[in-house]
Short mmCIF file of C-alpha atoms and ligand atoms in Angstrom, two decimals:
data_model
loop_
_atom_site.label_atom_id
_atom_site.label_comp_id
_atom_site.label_asym_id
_atom_site.label_seq_id
_atom_site.Cartn_x
_atom_site.Cartn_y
_atom_site.Cartn_z
CA MET A 1 2.23 -61.38 -65.77
CA THR A 2 -1.26 -62.15 -66.99
CA SER A 3 -3.09 -60.00 -64.43
CA ALA A 4 -1.36 -56.78 -65.53
CA ILE A 5 -3.60 -54.17 -67.06
CA ARG A 6 -2.57 -53.82 -70.69
CA PRO A 7 -2.72 -50.47 -72.45
CA GLN A 8 -5.78 -51.56 -74.42
CA HIS A 9 -7.63 -51.79 -71.09
CA HIS A 10 -7.85 -47.99 -70.84
CA PRO A 11 -5.47 -47.12 -68.00
CA GLU A 12 -6.80 -43.55 -68.11
CA GLN A 13 -10.01 -44.95 -66.58
CA LEU A 14 -8.21 -46.38 -63.52
CA PRO A 15 -8.97 -44.79 -60.10
CA ARG A 16 -7.16 -41.43 -59.72
CA ARG A 17 -5.06 -42.55 -56.80
CA MET A 18 -1.48 -41.95 -57.93
CA ILE A 19 0.52 -39.32 -56.09
CA VAL A 20 3.95 -38.24 -57.37
CA ILE A 21 6.68 -36.62 -55.30
CA ASP A 22 9.18 -34.97 -57.63
CA GLY A 23 11.88 -32.31 -57.58
CA ILE A 24 15.60 -31.72 -57.94
CA ASP A 25 18.22 -34.16 -56.67
CA GLY A 26 18.59 -33.75 -52.90
CA SER A 27 15.15 -32.23 -52.40
CA GLY A 28 14.20 -34.90 -49.85
CA LYS A 29 11.74 -36.86 -52.03
CA GLY A 30 12.93 -40.19 -50.68
CA VAL A 31 12.38 -39.45 -47.00
CA GLN A 32 9.12 -37.59 -47.63
CA SER A 33 7.74 -40.42 -49.78
CA ARG A 34 8.50 -42.94 -47.03
CA HIS A 35 6.77 -40.81 -44.38
CA LEU A 36 3.79 -40.39 -46.66
CA LEU A 37 3.57 -44.16 -47.22
CA GLN A 38 3.57 -44.65 -43.45
CA ALA A 39 0.77 -42.09 -43.00
CA PHE A 40 -1.39 -43.90 -45.58
CA ILE A 41 -0.70 -47.28 -43.93
CA ASP A 42 -1.44 -45.85 -40.45
CA ALA A 43 -4.78 -44.65 -41.83
CA GLY A 44 -5.57 -48.19 -42.99
CA GLU A 45 -5.22 -47.40 -46.69
CA SER A 46 -3.76 -50.04 -48.98
CA THR A 47 -0.79 -48.24 -50.55
CA ILE A 48 2.45 -48.92 -52.43
CA LEU A 49 5.58 -46.78 -52.66
CA THR A 50 7.51 -47.00 -55.89
CA ARG A 51 10.12 -44.94 -57.72
CA GLU A 52 11.57 -43.90 -61.07
CA PRO A 53 13.73 -44.65 -62.86
CA GLY A 54 12.89 -48.18 -61.72
CA GLY A 55 9.93 -49.41 -59.71
CA SER A 56 9.61 -52.89 -61.22
CA PRO A 57 12.27 -55.59 -61.62
CA ALA A 58 12.76 -54.92 -65.35
CA ALA A 59 12.64 -51.13 -64.89
CA GLU A 60 15.30 -51.39 -62.15
CA ASP A 61 17.55 -53.11 -64.72
CA ILE A 62 17.19 -50.07 -66.98
CA ARG A 63 17.82 -47.76 -63.99
CA GLN A 64 21.30 -49.23 -63.57
CA LEU A 65 22.19 -48.05 -67.10
CA LEU A 66 21.02 -44.51 -66.30
CA VAL A 67 22.27 -43.58 -62.85
CA LYS A 68 25.91 -44.70 -62.94
CA GLY A 69 28.95 -43.75 -64.99
CA ASP A 70 30.10 -40.78 -67.02
CA PRO A 71 27.54 -37.92 -67.21
CA ASP A 72 28.05 -37.82 -71.02
CA LYS A 73 27.62 -41.56 -71.47
CA TRP A 74 24.15 -40.96 -72.94
CA ASP A 75 22.89 -37.82 -74.65
CA ALA A 76 19.54 -36.33 -73.60
CA MET A 77 17.59 -38.18 -76.33
CA THR A 78 19.01 -41.57 -75.33
CA GLU A 79 18.28 -40.75 -71.68
CA LEU A 80 14.72 -39.88 -72.63
CA LEU A 81 14.21 -43.15 -74.49
CA LEU A 82 15.68 -45.19 -71.65
CA MET A 83 13.54 -43.30 -69.10
CA TYR A 84 10.43 -44.02 -71.14
CA ALA A 85 11.38 -47.69 -71.63
CA SER A 86 11.69 -47.90 -67.86
CA ARG A 87 8.45 -45.92 -67.33
CA ARG A 88 6.49 -48.15 -69.68
CA THR A 89 7.45 -51.32 -67.87
CA HIS A 90 6.94 -49.60 -64.47
CA LEU A 91 3.39 -48.64 -65.46
CA ARG A 92 2.56 -52.04 -66.89
CA ASP A 93 4.08 -54.17 -64.14
CA THR A 94 3.59 -52.04 -61.00
CA ILE A 95 1.47 -48.89 -61.23
CA TRP A 96 -1.49 -49.96 -63.34
CA PRO A 97 -2.01 -53.32 -61.55
CA ALA A 98 -1.87 -51.56 -58.14
CA LEU A 99 -4.43 -48.93 -59.17
CA ALA A 100 -6.64 -51.63 -60.69
CA ALA A 101 -6.51 -53.43 -57.32
CA GLY A 102 -7.77 -50.26 -55.59
CA LYS A 103 -4.46 -49.28 -54.00
CA TRP A 104 -2.93 -45.86 -53.60
CA VAL A 105 0.34 -45.42 -55.49
CA ILE A 106 3.05 -43.05 -54.27
CA SER A 107 5.85 -42.59 -56.79
CA ASP A 108 9.22 -41.00 -56.00
CA ARG A 109 9.60 -39.25 -59.41
CA TYR A 110 7.59 -39.71 -62.58
CA ALA A 111 7.21 -38.07 -66.01
CA ASP A 112 7.86 -34.50 -64.84
CA SER A 113 11.46 -35.56 -64.19
CA SER A 114 11.75 -36.34 -67.92
CA ARG A 115 10.22 -32.96 -68.76
CA ALA A 116 12.55 -31.11 -66.38
CA PHE A 117 15.81 -33.08 -66.80
CA GLN A 118 15.74 -34.18 -70.45
CA GLY A 119 13.21 -31.72 -71.86
CA ILE A 120 14.34 -28.44 -70.31
CA ALA A 121 17.75 -28.91 -68.60
CA GLY A 122 18.86 -31.35 -71.34
CA LYS A 123 17.46 -28.97 -74.00
CA LEU A 124 15.41 -31.50 -75.98
CA GLY A 125 12.33 -29.28 -75.62
CA LEU A 126 9.04 -30.05 -73.92
CA GLN A 127 7.37 -30.81 -77.23
CA THR A 128 9.73 -33.71 -77.91
CA VAL A 129 9.07 -35.14 -74.45
CA GLU A 130 5.31 -34.77 -74.97
CA GLN A 131 5.49 -36.66 -78.28
CA VAL A 132 7.27 -39.59 -76.67
CA HIS A 133 5.00 -39.39 -73.62
CA ARG A 134 1.86 -39.60 -75.72
CA LEU A 135 3.19 -42.56 -77.66
CA VAL A 136 4.38 -44.52 -74.61
CA VAL A 137 1.91 -43.52 -71.87
CA GLY A 138 -1.17 -42.17 -73.68
CA ASP A 139 -3.74 -40.26 -71.61
CA PHE A 140 -3.01 -41.80 -68.21
CA GLU A 141 -2.21 -39.14 -65.56
CA PRO A 142 -1.40 -39.10 -61.85
CA ALA A 143 -3.93 -37.43 -59.56
CA LEU A 144 -1.52 -35.06 -57.87
CA VAL A 145 2.15 -34.08 -58.35
CA ILE A 146 4.02 -32.54 -55.44
CA ILE A 147 7.19 -30.67 -56.41
CA LEU A 148 9.71 -30.22 -53.60
CA ASP A 149 11.54 -26.97 -54.25
CA LEU A 150 14.74 -25.53 -52.78
CA PRO A 151 17.89 -23.84 -54.08
CA GLU A 152 19.93 -26.34 -56.10
CA THR A 153 23.14 -25.37 -54.26
CA ILE A 154 21.67 -26.56 -50.93
CA ALA A 155 20.17 -29.67 -52.56
CA LEU A 156 23.49 -30.68 -54.14
CA GLU A 157 25.25 -30.36 -50.78
CA ARG A 158 22.77 -32.88 -49.40
CA THR A 159 23.41 -35.37 -52.23
CA ARG A 160 27.20 -35.10 -51.83
CA ALA A 161 26.84 -35.88 -48.12
CA ARG A 162 25.02 -39.07 -49.17
CA GLY A 163 28.05 -40.25 -51.17
CA ASP A 164 26.64 -43.25 -53.11
CA ASP A 165 27.76 -44.29 -56.60
CA GLU A 166 24.46 -43.35 -58.29
CA ASP A 167 25.87 -39.95 -59.11
CA ARG A 168 25.74 -39.68 -62.91
CA PHE A 169 23.10 -36.91 -62.89
CA GLU A 170 24.58 -35.17 -59.83
CA ASN A 171 27.83 -34.80 -61.82
CA LYS A 172 26.17 -32.86 -64.63
CA GLY A 173 27.11 -29.60 -62.91
CA GLY A 174 25.52 -26.64 -61.14
CA ASP A 175 24.13 -24.96 -64.28
CA TYR A 176 22.28 -28.12 -65.27
CA HIS A 177 20.70 -28.39 -61.82
CA ALA A 178 19.77 -24.71 -61.78
CA ARG A 179 17.90 -25.35 -65.04
CA VAL A 180 16.22 -28.43 -63.50
CA ARG A 181 14.98 -26.37 -60.55
CA ALA A 182 13.62 -23.62 -62.79
CA ALA A 183 12.09 -26.26 -65.05
CA PHE A 184 10.08 -27.89 -62.26
CA ARG A 185 8.71 -24.48 -61.23
CA GLN A 186 7.85 -23.65 -64.82
CA ILE A 187 6.07 -27.00 -65.33
CA ALA A 188 4.16 -26.65 -62.05
CA ALA A 189 2.86 -23.23 -63.09
CA THR A 190 1.16 -24.73 -66.17
CA ASP A 191 -1.53 -26.57 -64.17
CA PRO A 192 -2.28 -25.57 -60.55
CA THR A 193 -4.93 -28.30 -60.27
CA LEU A 194 -2.36 -31.04 -60.87
CA TYR A 195 0.80 -29.56 -59.34
CA ARG A 196 1.67 -28.21 -55.89
CA VAL A 197 5.07 -26.65 -55.16
CA ILE A 198 6.25 -27.08 -51.57
CA ASP A 199 9.22 -25.30 -49.98
CA ALA A 200 11.66 -28.11 -49.15
CA ASN A 201 14.29 -25.88 -47.54
CA ARG A 202 12.90 -26.61 -44.05
CA GLU A 203 12.93 -29.30 -41.39
CA ILE A 204 11.69 -32.73 -42.49
CA SER A 205 8.69 -32.50 -40.14
CA GLU A 206 7.65 -29.09 -41.51
CA VAL A 207 7.78 -30.27 -45.11
CA ASN A 208 5.90 -33.42 -44.09
CA ALA A 209 3.17 -31.33 -42.42
CA ASP A 210 2.74 -29.32 -45.61
CA ILE A 211 2.59 -32.44 -47.83
CA THR A 212 0.11 -34.16 -45.49
CA GLN A 213 -2.18 -31.13 -45.42
CA THR A 214 -2.04 -30.78 -49.20
CA ILE A 215 -3.03 -34.43 -49.66
CA ASN A 216 -5.76 -34.33 -47.03
CA THR A 217 -7.32 -31.31 -48.70
CA HIS A 218 -7.05 -32.69 -52.22
CA PHE A 219 -8.39 -36.18 -51.51
CA GLU A 220 -10.56 -35.41 -48.45
CA LEU A 221 -8.45 -37.71 -46.28
CA GLN A 222 -7.39 -37.41 -42.64
CA LEU A 223 -3.80 -38.57 -42.72
CA LYS A 224 -1.73 -37.67 -39.68
CA ALA A 225 1.44 -35.62 -39.99
CA LEU A 226 4.64 -36.65 -38.21
CA GLN A 227 4.81 -35.76 -34.52
CA GLY A 228 8.11 -33.85 -34.29
CA SER A 229 10.94 -35.81 -35.90
CA ARG A 230 10.75 -39.55 -36.43
P1 TYD B 301 16.57 -40.66 -58.19
O1 TYD B 301 16.66 -42.10 -57.89
O2 TYD B 301 15.35 -39.93 -57.77
O3 TYD B 301 17.86 -39.96 -57.59
P2 TYD B 301 17.99 -39.24 -56.22
O4 TYD B 301 17.53 -40.18 -55.18
O5 TYD B 301 19.48 -38.98 -56.20
O6 TYD B 301 17.18 -37.97 -56.28
O7 TYD B 301 16.77 -40.42 -59.76
C1 TYD B 301 18.01 -40.68 -60.40
C2 TYD B 301 18.30 -39.64 -61.41
O8 TYD B 301 17.50 -39.80 -62.60
C3 TYD B 301 18.04 -38.24 -60.90
O9 TYD B 301 19.25 -37.50 -60.98
C4 TYD B 301 17.03 -37.67 -61.86
C5 TYD B 301 17.12 -38.53 -63.08
N1 TYD B 301 15.88 -38.67 -63.88
C6 TYD B 301 15.80 -38.07 -65.12
O10 TYD B 301 16.75 -37.40 -65.56
N2 TYD B 301 14.65 -38.23 -65.87
C7 TYD B 301 13.60 -38.99 -65.44
O11 TYD B 301 12.58 -39.12 -66.15
C8 TYD B 301 13.69 -39.59 -64.13
C9 TYD B 301 12.55 -40.43 -63.62
C10 TYD B 301 14.84 -39.41 -63.39
#
């Protein structure tokens, strides 16, 4: 892909138009990201929705290694390296070219998942994640990170009801997910200008209204929230 922005082209100077929706498994990121994409499109804004792990053809190949099989198949360090291999190709092939083309990018998960899952819940430590992050990603940052927060017990119920085979992380147990939830809250508290925590233990339309308002305020946009349920 010759048009892709290469790291030497200073991705940290790209327009600050990347929004991340992150949080524990079952927090409703998927549905909220899709509604947000629709709101941007309805407002006439050129926007892509992407996800991690995955988000480009090669990164989706790596995703398959990560999300299926025995929870102990990889240790936290191997998970981290696979996540960052996937993130690197996602940035190079999807995110950076979209930002360079003037589009908004909405990502269902990004680097804070590595900090929360591998760094804190997986006990590698945030410093280790930061070292890898710096090496692989450099100074590039999203503009806003929305953390959807709710008790992990309720969230895990939701994921079980979904019943797909991408359950490797879900099977890591309640203690692991309690640490993930606490980790996201801890990370969000480090930088209130970048992070917003939103209560996700509510109706889809209420969470959507909160997300829409947060984005409108931050970017001076006038996106419309869902009317009731859709
Ligand atoms: P995701 O597709 O968001 O799963 P779900 O739709 O079930 O929420 O992510 C798959 C799993 O990958 C999820 O359990 C979280 C985990 N993950 C990490 O552990 N570290 C990371 O850096 C990322 C991006 C995801």
